[in-house]
């Protein structure tokens, strides 16, 4: 049972106190007796406690920076959405293969932005440009937004905002089960709530600091019963002893938990485990004891953008994964839509 995230250290940028959410968070953390430091910019969050990289990394992962989002130009987020909507960056989880380790580099702390109205206004402008086409926004490109939302309720506001919009849709993915405050949000079917799921073995060994499979599945049941369109990202699909049963059991549990009506509009995304050379170096630095198999010689090399190729499973292994997972999906969820396998 993992408890909702509580930061050990909070930084507040002065500009953040000009927004209601900034003030609210300051009061909340004062009451919780959490150490608060003021800073002029998040780039100053440098002198985090800790004697070495390993310790500093861990402190950063439990540090929350309350700030103002200056850039209101959104990144694109193809193919699953048109834009990435920036409510937060960083994550308190410790997944050994997390892509944020390479993308966030020296700034692994969590930031939440309090100028939510400005961010939502910017989203409205993007929607206007594309109307009458729908515009989809992905809220989990640079963080696990659900993991921090019990403190800020930003995601809840966004869900309701898109619920009222004519041409906007929201989506995000999470490894956390702290969803109760989102269940009564007026989503109007405009938000697709996705859970990242995996075989028990993979979650237990490589995803410390996130919710166990059982809890994620329970949360998915609650979200389905609250009428949200639902989806699952099975990632990273990782070969380990007994993986066939591990993934079978996961599908079986999902099937038992979800109400029938939710099974009619379900999406799946399958992503096999992969790594790049730079990612391998960061993983070995941040999680030196990891059991994660990162042997280039066992893998197939796939050329990638910017000359950084990735190591994926051999052809026959990849086929084995596809054969099994497609079969499970077909058996338990014949009406689900497979968005992609990669
Ligand atoms: Fe990274 Fe997601 Fe794990 Fe957080 S929950 S550490 S964002 S993989």
Short mmCIF file of C-alpha atoms and ligand atoms in Angstrom, two decimals:
data_model
loop_
_atom_site.label_atom_id
_atom_site.label_comp_id
_atom_site.label_asym_id
_atom_site.label_seq_id
_atom_site.Cartn_x
_atom_site.Cartn_y
_atom_site.Cartn_z
CA UNK A 1 0.00 0.00 0.00
CA UNK A 2 1.65 3.20 -1.08
CA UNK A 3 0.62 6.47 0.54
CA UNK A 4 -0.13 9.63 -1.45
CA UNK A 5 2.99 11.69 -2.11
CA UNK A 6 4.07 14.22 0.54
CA UNK A 7 7.12 16.34 -0.34
CA UNK A 8 9.97 16.49 2.14
CA UNK A 9 11.05 19.91 0.95
CA UNK A 10 9.12 22.64 -0.88
CA UNK A 11 10.45 25.57 -2.89
CA UNK A 12 8.14 28.43 -3.75
CA UNK A 13 8.95 30.96 -6.43
CA UNK A 14 7.79 34.44 -5.34
CA UNK A 15 5.73 34.89 -8.52
CA UNK A 16 3.71 31.81 -7.55
CA UNK A 17 2.26 33.61 -4.53
CA UNK A 18 0.40 35.98 -6.84
CA UNK A 19 -1.87 33.10 -7.82
CA UNK A 20 -4.59 31.64 -5.55
CA UNK A 21 -3.19 28.10 -5.94
CA UNK A 22 0.28 29.30 -4.97
CA UNK A 23 -1.05 30.85 -1.76
CA UNK A 24 -3.17 27.82 -1.01
CA UNK A 25 -0.25 25.44 -1.39
CA UNK A 26 1.96 27.60 0.83
CA UNK A 27 -0.66 27.48 3.61
CA UNK A 28 -1.19 23.78 3.13
CA UNK A 29 2.52 22.96 3.43
CA UNK A 30 2.94 25.28 6.42
CA UNK A 31 0.16 23.42 8.20
CA UNK A 32 1.78 20.12 7.30
CA UNK A 33 4.99 21.38 8.85
CA UNK A 34 7.03 20.83 5.72
CA UNK A 35 10.22 22.84 5.23
CA UNK A 36 9.56 25.66 2.74
CA UNK A 37 12.29 27.64 1.00
CA UNK A 38 11.75 30.67 -1.17
CA UNK A 39 13.57 30.92 -4.45
CA UNK A 40 13.57 33.42 -7.30
CA UNK A 41 13.69 30.79 -10.01
CA UNK A 42 13.64 27.02 -10.16
CA UNK A 43 17.13 27.09 -11.59
CA UNK A 44 18.24 28.13 -8.13
CA UNK A 45 17.06 24.86 -6.69
CA UNK A 46 20.61 23.67 -6.83
CA UNK A 47 21.82 23.20 -3.32
CA UNK A 48 19.70 20.25 -2.47
CA UNK A 49 20.86 18.35 0.60
CA UNK A 50 22.96 15.23 0.01
CA UNK A 51 26.63 14.33 -0.17
CA UNK A 52 26.70 12.75 -3.57
CA UNK A 53 24.72 12.29 -6.76
CA UNK A 54 22.87 9.24 -5.43
CA UNK A 55 21.59 11.10 -2.35
CA UNK A 56 20.86 14.36 -4.15
CA UNK A 57 18.85 12.47 -6.76
CA UNK A 58 16.70 10.93 -4.03
CA UNK A 59 16.15 14.24 -2.25
CA UNK A 60 15.22 15.88 -5.57
CA UNK A 61 12.61 13.20 -6.20
CA UNK A 62 10.83 14.20 -2.99
CA UNK A 63 11.19 17.95 -3.53
CA UNK A 64 8.32 19.99 -4.90
CA UNK A 65 8.84 23.34 -6.62
CA UNK A 66 5.75 25.54 -6.80
CA UNK A 67 6.24 27.79 -9.81
CA UNK A 68 4.76 29.74 -12.68
CA UNK A 69 4.81 28.35 -16.21
CA UNK A 70 6.35 31.07 -18.38
CA UNK A 71 6.27 29.39 -21.80
CA UNK A 72 2.70 29.02 -22.86
CA UNK A 73 3.63 27.61 -26.22
CA UNK A 74 2.84 23.89 -26.04
CA UNK A 75 5.02 21.13 -27.43
CA UNK A 76 3.45 18.78 -29.93
CA UNK A 77 2.68 15.28 -28.71
CA UNK A 78 2.11 13.11 -31.76
CA UNK A 79 0.69 10.56 -32.40
CA UNK A 80 -1.58 10.20 -29.36
CA UNK A 81 -2.46 13.89 -29.02
CA UNK A 82 -1.88 17.21 -30.78
CA UNK A 83 -0.29 18.98 -27.82
CA UNK A 84 1.38 18.34 -24.48
CA UNK A 85 -0.31 20.47 -21.81
CA UNK A 86 2.20 21.54 -19.14
CA UNK A 87 0.77 21.34 -15.62
CA UNK A 88 3.74 19.70 -13.93
CA UNK A 89 7.16 18.22 -14.59
CA UNK A 90 9.09 15.48 -12.81
CA UNK A 91 7.81 12.58 -10.73
CA UNK A 92 8.19 11.07 -7.27
CA UNK A 93 8.30 7.52 -8.62
CA UNK A 94 11.50 5.55 -8.96
CA UNK A 95 10.93 3.44 -12.05
CA UNK A 96 14.35 2.24 -13.14
CA UNK A 97 13.58 2.70 -16.83
CA UNK A 98 11.81 6.06 -16.52
CA UNK A 99 12.44 8.24 -19.58
CA UNK A 100 12.45 11.36 -17.39
CA UNK A 101 15.92 10.37 -16.18
CA UNK A 102 17.33 11.35 -19.55
CA UNK A 103 14.88 14.09 -20.50
CA UNK A 104 14.92 15.96 -17.16
CA UNK A 105 18.65 15.42 -16.64
CA UNK A 106 19.91 17.58 -13.81
CA UNK A 107 16.43 18.65 -12.67
CA UNK A 108 14.74 15.55 -11.32
CA UNK A 109 12.61 17.44 -8.79
CA UNK A 110 8.89 17.87 -9.23
CA UNK A 111 7.47 21.18 -10.38
CA UNK A 112 3.86 22.17 -10.34
CA UNK A 113 2.61 25.29 -12.11
CA UNK A 114 0.06 27.49 -10.38
CA UNK A 115 -0.98 29.70 -13.33
CA UNK A 116 -3.52 27.09 -14.33
CA UNK A 117 -5.99 29.60 -15.83
CA UNK A 118 -3.32 30.92 -18.18
CA UNK A 119 -2.41 27.41 -19.24
CA UNK A 120 -6.06 26.58 -19.88
CA UNK A 121 -6.53 29.85 -21.82
CA UNK A 122 -3.60 28.90 -24.02
CA UNK A 123 -5.25 25.50 -24.59
CA UNK A 124 -8.48 27.28 -25.61
CA UNK A 125 -6.56 29.24 -28.24
CA UNK A 126 -5.11 26.05 -29.68
CA UNK A 127 -8.61 24.57 -29.82
CA UNK A 128 -9.97 27.66 -31.62
CA UNK A 129 -7.27 27.38 -34.28
CA UNK A 130 -8.29 23.82 -35.13
CA UNK A 131 -12.07 23.98 -34.66
CA UNK A 132 -14.25 22.26 -35.79
CA UNK A 133 -11.60 19.55 -35.56
CA UNK A 134 -11.03 18.14 -32.08
CA UNK A 135 -7.76 19.01 -30.35
CA UNK A 136 -6.31 16.43 -27.97
CA UNK A 137 -4.06 17.39 -25.07
CA UNK A 138 -1.75 14.98 -23.26
CA UNK A 139 -1.14 15.91 -19.61
CA UNK A 140 1.44 13.27 -18.70
CA UNK A 141 4.32 13.92 -21.11
CA UNK A 142 6.73 15.27 -18.52
CA UNK A 143 5.34 13.96 -15.23
CA UNK A 144 2.90 11.53 -13.65
CA UNK A 145 0.31 14.20 -13.04
CA UNK A 146 -2.06 11.98 -11.02
CA UNK A 147 0.73 11.30 -8.51
CA UNK A 148 0.79 14.94 -7.41
CA UNK A 149 -2.79 15.97 -8.08
CA UNK A 150 -4.19 15.13 -4.64
CA UNK A 151 -2.20 18.19 -3.48
CA UNK A 152 -3.06 20.63 -6.27
CA UNK A 153 -6.33 19.46 -7.88
CA UNK A 154 -5.06 21.01 -11.11
CA UNK A 155 -5.91 17.94 -13.13
CA UNK A 156 -9.41 17.96 -11.75
CA UNK A 157 -9.89 21.55 -12.96
CA UNK A 158 -8.51 20.63 -16.34
CA UNK A 159 -10.83 17.62 -16.63
CA UNK A 160 -13.82 19.87 -15.95
CA UNK A 161 -12.52 22.56 -18.29
CA UNK A 162 -12.22 20.11 -21.18
CA UNK A 163 -15.54 18.58 -20.14
CA UNK A 164 -17.18 21.92 -20.91
CA UNK A 165 -15.23 22.56 -24.09
CA UNK A 166 -16.71 21.84 -27.46
CA UNK A 167 -13.60 20.68 -29.30
CA UNK A 168 -11.10 19.72 -26.60
CA UNK A 169 -10.08 16.31 -25.30
CA UNK A 170 -7.73 15.44 -22.49
CA UNK A 171 -5.68 12.31 -21.84
CA UNK A 172 -3.01 11.23 -19.43
CA UNK A 173 -1.50 8.08 -18.01
CA UNK A 174 -0.59 7.13 -14.46
CA UNK A 175 1.04 4.50 -12.29
CA UNK A 176 -0.72 5.77 -9.16
CA UNK A 177 -4.05 4.80 -7.62
CA UNK A 178 -4.84 8.07 -5.82
CA UNK A 179 -7.82 8.89 -7.99
CA UNK A 180 -10.67 9.38 -5.52
CA UNK A 181 -10.83 13.17 -5.85
CA UNK A 182 -11.17 12.82 -9.63
CA UNK A 183 -14.17 10.50 -9.56
CA UNK A 184 -16.81 13.21 -9.26
CA UNK A 185 -15.21 15.57 -11.81
CA UNK A 186 -17.62 16.55 -14.60
CA UNK A 187 -15.60 14.99 -17.38
CA UNK A 188 -18.41 14.66 -19.93
CA UNK A 189 -16.58 11.77 -21.57
CA UNK A 190 -13.89 14.16 -22.87
CA UNK A 191 -11.03 12.73 -20.81
CA UNK A 192 -9.42 9.36 -21.47
CA UNK A 193 -7.99 8.08 -18.22
CA UNK A 194 -5.13 5.64 -18.86
CA UNK A 195 -3.27 3.42 -16.45
CA UNK A 196 0.19 2.08 -17.03
CA UNK A 197 0.07 -1.61 -16.10
CA UNK A 198 2.53 -4.46 -16.11
CA UNK A 199 3.15 -7.95 -14.85
CA UNK A 200 3.49 -8.08 -11.05
CA UNK A 201 7.15 -9.09 -11.24
CA UNK A 202 8.06 -6.03 -13.32
CA UNK A 203 6.25 -3.57 -11.04
CA UNK A 204 7.73 -5.12 -7.89
CA UNK A 205 11.29 -5.11 -9.18
CA UNK A 206 11.53 -2.00 -11.29
CA UNK A 207 8.87 0.49 -10.20
CA UNK A 208 9.52 1.42 -6.56
CA UNK A 209 7.58 4.40 -5.29
CA UNK A 210 4.53 3.72 -7.48
CA UNK A 211 1.28 1.88 -6.77
CA UNK A 212 1.17 -1.93 -6.91
CA UNK A 213 -0.69 -3.59 -9.78
CA UNK A 214 -3.60 -4.59 -7.58
CA UNK A 215 -4.17 -0.96 -6.52
CA UNK A 216 -3.91 0.35 -10.09
CA UNK A 217 -6.49 -2.17 -11.23
CA UNK A 218 -8.86 -1.25 -8.40
CA UNK A 219 -8.44 2.42 -9.31
CA UNK A 220 -9.16 1.61 -12.97
CA UNK A 221 -12.42 -0.02 -11.83
CA UNK A 222 -13.41 3.13 -9.93
CA UNK A 223 -12.55 5.34 -12.89
CA UNK A 224 -14.58 3.10 -15.22
CA UNK A 225 -17.56 3.21 -12.88
CA UNK A 226 -17.25 7.01 -12.84
CA UNK A 227 -17.93 6.85 -16.58
CA UNK A 228 -14.52 7.89 -17.89
CA UNK A 229 -13.31 6.43 -21.18
CA UNK A 230 -10.47 4.15 -20.11
CA UNK A 231 -7.19 2.91 -21.54
CA UNK A 232 -4.17 0.83 -20.59
CA UNK A 233 -0.57 1.23 -21.57
CA UNK A 234 1.23 -2.06 -21.07
CA UNK A 235 4.78 -0.80 -20.78
CA UNK A 236 7.51 -1.67 -20.81
CA UNK A 237 6.74 -5.25 -21.80
CA UNK A 238 9.71 -7.02 -20.27
CA UNK A 239 10.76 -10.63 -20.74
CA UNK A 240 11.36 -12.41 -17.45
CA UNK A 241 10.85 -15.88 -16.12
CA UNK A 242 7.15 -16.65 -16.21
CA UNK A 243 6.27 -13.54 -18.24
CA UNK A 244 3.53 -15.36 -20.14
CA UNK A 245 1.62 -16.09 -16.92
CA UNK A 246 2.48 -12.70 -15.46
CA UNK A 247 0.84 -10.83 -18.30
CA UNK A 248 -2.02 -13.31 -18.52
CA UNK A 249 -2.80 -12.78 -14.86
CA UNK A 250 -2.77 -9.02 -15.39
CA UNK A 251 -5.40 -9.28 -18.15
CA UNK A 252 -7.44 -11.71 -16.10
CA UNK A 253 -7.51 -9.31 -13.13
CA UNK A 254 -8.47 -6.38 -15.36
CA UNK A 255 -11.30 -8.40 -16.82
CA UNK A 256 -12.61 -9.30 -13.38
CA UNK A 257 -12.50 -5.69 -12.18
CA UNK A 258 -14.01 -3.76 -15.07
CA UNK A 259 -17.74 -3.42 -15.64
CA UNK A 260 -18.98 -4.68 -19.01
CA UNK A 261 -19.89 -1.26 -20.36
CA UNK A 262 -16.29 -0.06 -19.86
CA UNK A 263 -15.00 -2.95 -21.94
CA UNK A 264 -16.78 -1.62 -25.02
CA UNK A 265 -14.64 1.51 -25.23
CA UNK A 266 -11.20 0.48 -24.11
CA UNK A 267 -7.83 1.26 -25.65
CA UNK A 268 -4.53 -0.58 -25.31
CA UNK A 269 -1.03 0.59 -26.11
CA UNK A 270 1.79 -1.97 -26.08
CA UNK A 271 5.41 -0.89 -25.72
CA UNK A 272 8.23 -3.43 -25.52
CA UNK A 273 11.18 -2.66 -23.30
CA UNK A 274 13.94 -0.69 -24.98
CA UNK A 275 16.94 1.36 -23.97
CA UNK A 276 19.48 3.65 -25.55
CA UNK A 277 23.15 3.87 -24.63
CA UNK A 278 22.75 7.26 -22.90
CA UNK A 279 19.73 5.93 -20.95
CA UNK A 280 21.69 2.88 -19.84
CA UNK A 281 24.41 5.13 -18.42
CA UNK A 282 21.91 7.21 -16.39
CA UNK A 283 20.09 4.13 -15.11
CA UNK A 284 23.35 2.61 -13.89
CA UNK A 285 24.14 5.87 -12.10
CA UNK A 286 20.72 6.39 -10.48
CA UNK A 287 19.91 2.73 -9.75
CA UNK A 288 23.27 0.96 -9.49
CA UNK A 289 21.75 -2.19 -7.97
CA UNK A 290 19.10 -2.66 -10.65
CA UNK A 291 18.37 -6.14 -11.95
CA UNK A 292 17.17 -4.65 -15.21
CA UNK A 293 18.68 -6.50 -18.14
CA UNK A 294 20.53 -3.93 -20.29
CA UNK A 295 22.86 -6.05 -22.41
CA UNK A 296 23.23 -4.63 -25.93
CA UNK A 297 24.42 -8.02 -27.21
CA UNK A 298 21.12 -9.67 -26.32
CA UNK A 299 19.11 -7.09 -28.24
CA UNK A 300 18.35 -5.87 -31.73
CA UNK A 301 19.53 -2.41 -32.68
CA UNK A 302 17.04 -0.03 -34.22
CA UNK A 303 18.24 3.22 -35.75
CA UNK A 304 16.71 6.26 -34.13
CA UNK A 305 16.40 10.01 -34.46
CA UNK A 306 19.46 12.19 -33.84
CA UNK A 307 21.74 9.19 -34.27
CA UNK A 308 20.65 7.66 -30.95
CA UNK A 309 19.45 4.18 -31.74
CA UNK A 310 17.59 1.95 -29.34
CA UNK A 311 18.00 -1.64 -28.28
CA UNK A 312 14.81 -3.65 -28.57
CA UNK A 313 14.06 -7.38 -28.37
CA UNK A 314 15.16 -9.82 -31.09
CA UNK A 315 12.64 -10.49 -33.88
CA UNK A 316 11.53 -13.87 -32.53
CA UNK A 317 11.14 -12.50 -28.99
CA UNK A 318 9.14 -9.56 -30.28
CA UNK A 319 6.90 -11.98 -32.19
CA UNK A 320 6.45 -14.05 -29.03
CA UNK A 321 5.33 -10.98 -27.11
CA UNK A 322 2.89 -9.98 -29.85
CA UNK A 323 1.45 -13.50 -30.14
CA UNK A 324 0.77 -13.74 -26.42
CA UNK A 325 -0.47 -10.25 -25.69
CA UNK A 326 -2.70 -10.02 -28.76
CA UNK A 327 -4.22 -13.35 -27.81
CA UNK A 328 -4.90 -12.22 -24.22
CA UNK A 329 -6.42 -8.97 -25.39
CA UNK A 330 -8.61 -10.80 -27.87
CA UNK A 331 -9.74 -13.31 -25.23
CA UNK A 332 -10.61 -10.87 -22.45
CA UNK A 333 -11.41 -7.68 -24.35
CA UNK A 334 -12.57 -8.52 -27.89
CA UNK A 335 -14.01 -5.02 -28.34
CA UNK A 336 -10.93 -3.11 -27.22
CA UNK A 337 -8.90 -1.10 -29.65
CA UNK A 338 -5.16 -1.67 -29.96
CA UNK A 339 -3.66 1.77 -30.64
CA UNK A 340 -0.17 0.51 -31.45
CA UNK A 341 2.58 -1.95 -30.64
CA UNK A 342 6.06 -0.58 -30.62
FE1 LIG B 1 8.72 7.91 -14.51
FE2 LIG B 1 6.12 7.30 -14.70
FE3 LIG B 1 7.69 5.96 -13.01
FE4 LIG B 1 7.08 8.51 -12.55
S1 LIG B 1 5.65 6.79 -12.57
S2 LIG B 1 9.09 7.55 -12.33
S3 LIG B 1 7.00 9.35 -14.64
S4 LIG B 1 7.85 5.99 -15.26
#
